Amino acid sequence: MVIVMGQEATGDDLASIVAVVQAAGVEAFVSRGVRRTIVGLVGDVAQLDEASLRGMPGVRDVMRVSTPYKLVSRENHPERSTVHVGGVPIGPGTVTLIAGPCAVETPQQTLEAARMAMAAGATLLRGGAFKPRTSPYAFQGLGEQGLRILADVREETGLPIVTEVVDAQDVELVASYADMLQVGTRNAQNFALLQAVGAAGRPVMLKRGMSATIEEWLMAAEYVAQRGNLDIVLCERGVRTFESATRNTLDISAVPVAQRLSHLPVIVDPSHSGGRRDLVLPLTRAAIAVGADGVIIDVHPHPEQALVDGPQALVNTDLGELAQVMRDFPPLLGKTAAAALAV
Ligand code: PEP
Ligand code: MN
């Protein structure tokens, strides 16, 4: 059982709840978030009277959920959610395009990539300033300098920024620049990081761990939600299989499965899935067709010079086709391409 307390709940309200719960022999785990406080109950909750808990001051919701993930489960929240990032919706009814360079390299490269993203219909800009690299000798990103470049490009183009944070200690810094925090596949079970982004007051894009089951992915999302942040977008980015022709194997079925199990929006990363430029458009079409709420795509003005992931970046000549897919495919599913809307 989970009790959700509103912002208005006082310390005394919380203490009363905990006292009632403990008197029934049930353990209460309190997690204070920015917008809500979550009290997770472990033990024989059958002893507790749900209606009287609901009636206690400060209580916003009480949930009995059978799945191991609760706050993100659809059982708890049957309506699918929309997450707004700088006013841009990600959720049912729209298909949102997030595009930009894999890594922020220079101001010029980032601005050119942002213009490419806009030409394709993107309403959010991606770009990594902190890069989680398999090799310690590879380019690790520009760090705060990269965040400043992203902020300048946002100023210039109006595109809100999605950028990765790789270390719990950097969450505050990255959140001070970013409109959405990305947690990458390599950190998908870094629980300290998940808790830190849950407390950062920014929407979070959570990539699926490359070897994570859908349940493990949703449990990772639950770590973020448990800190009071339900503005989470799940991103399927391919999983490890025996196949070596592609960088990862896009688990397309994960999209409707995750949407059925969770109310959170689910997007697809066709760039990191295939790892090949020639697969990005076919996988984008597949993602939209299967019902994804958006796609996140790498673009680069000069991929042959890219410091990270050049082979999967779309180039200028691909943008017309991507724009056409973004325009023509969503209406076939009764959706529109997301525009920058005021919240
Ligand atoms: C990225 O999007 O830049 C990235 C590193 O992706 P992933 O975590 O999916 O590998
Ligand atoms: Mn990359």
mmCIF file of N, CA, C and O and ligand atoms in Angstrom, residues 102 126 131 247 272 298 308-309 312, ligand 2:
data_model
loop_
_atom_site.group_PDB
_atom_site.id
_atom_site.type_symbol
_atom_site.label_atom_id
_atom_site.label_comp_id
_atom_site.label_asym_id
_atom_site.label_seq_id
_atom_site.Cartn_x
_atom_site.Cartn_y
_atom_site.Cartn_z
ATOM 1 N N CYS A 102 24.353 13.673 -30.471
ATOM 2 C CA CYS A 102 24.582 12.746 -29.355
ATOM 3 C C CYS A 102 25.289 13.527 -28.261
ATOM 4 O O CYS A 102 24.831 13.551 -27.133
ATOM 5 N N ARG A 126 17.932 17.411 -27.924
ATOM 6 C CA ARG A 126 18.758 16.523 -27.117
ATOM 7 C C ARG A 126 20.229 16.916 -27.288
ATOM 8 O O ARG A 126 20.603 17.576 -28.250
ATOM 9 N N LYS A 131 28.845 12.561 -20.801
ATOM 10 C CA LYS A 131 28.655 11.357 -21.609
ATOM 11 C C LYS A 131 29.119 10.118 -20.850
ATOM 12 O O LYS A 131 30.268 10.061 -20.410
ATOM 13 N N ARG A 247 23.471 -2.352 -33.419
ATOM 14 C CA ARG A 247 24.135 -2.041 -32.145
ATOM 15 C C ARG A 247 23.388 -2.697 -30.982
ATOM 16 O O ARG A 247 23.970 -3.230 -30.056
ATOM 17 N N HIS A 272 20.092 4.925 -31.074
ATOM 18 C CA HIS A 272 20.911 4.034 -30.261
ATOM 19 C C HIS A 272 20.468 2.576 -30.405
ATOM 20 O O HIS A 272 21.244 1.677 -30.109
ATOM 21 N N ASP A 298 19.371 11.131 -33.052
ATOM 22 C CA ASP A 298 20.653 11.837 -33.189
ATOM 23 C C ASP A 298 20.747 12.487 -34.579
ATOM 24 O O ASP A 298 20.474 11.828 -35.596
ATOM 25 N N VAL A 308 31.286 11.447 -30.971
ATOM 26 C CA VAL A 308 30.509 10.320 -30.439
ATOM 27 C C VAL A 308 29.422 9.927 -31.447
ATOM 28 O O VAL A 308 28.695 10.803 -31.938
ATOM 29 N N ASP A 309 29.305 8.653 -31.737
ATOM 30 C CA ASP A 309 28.146 8.095 -32.453
ATOM 31 C C ASP A 309 27.857 8.709 -33.821
ATOM 32 O O ASP A 309 26.669 8.763 -34.236
ATOM 33 N N GLN A 312 25.475 6.799 -36.531
ATOM 34 C CA GLN A 312 24.014 6.707 -36.391
ATOM 35 C C GLN A 312 23.316 8.058 -36.544
ATOM 36 O O GLN A 312 22.084 8.130 -36.497
HETATM 37 MN MN MN B 2 25.053 8.325 -28.198
#
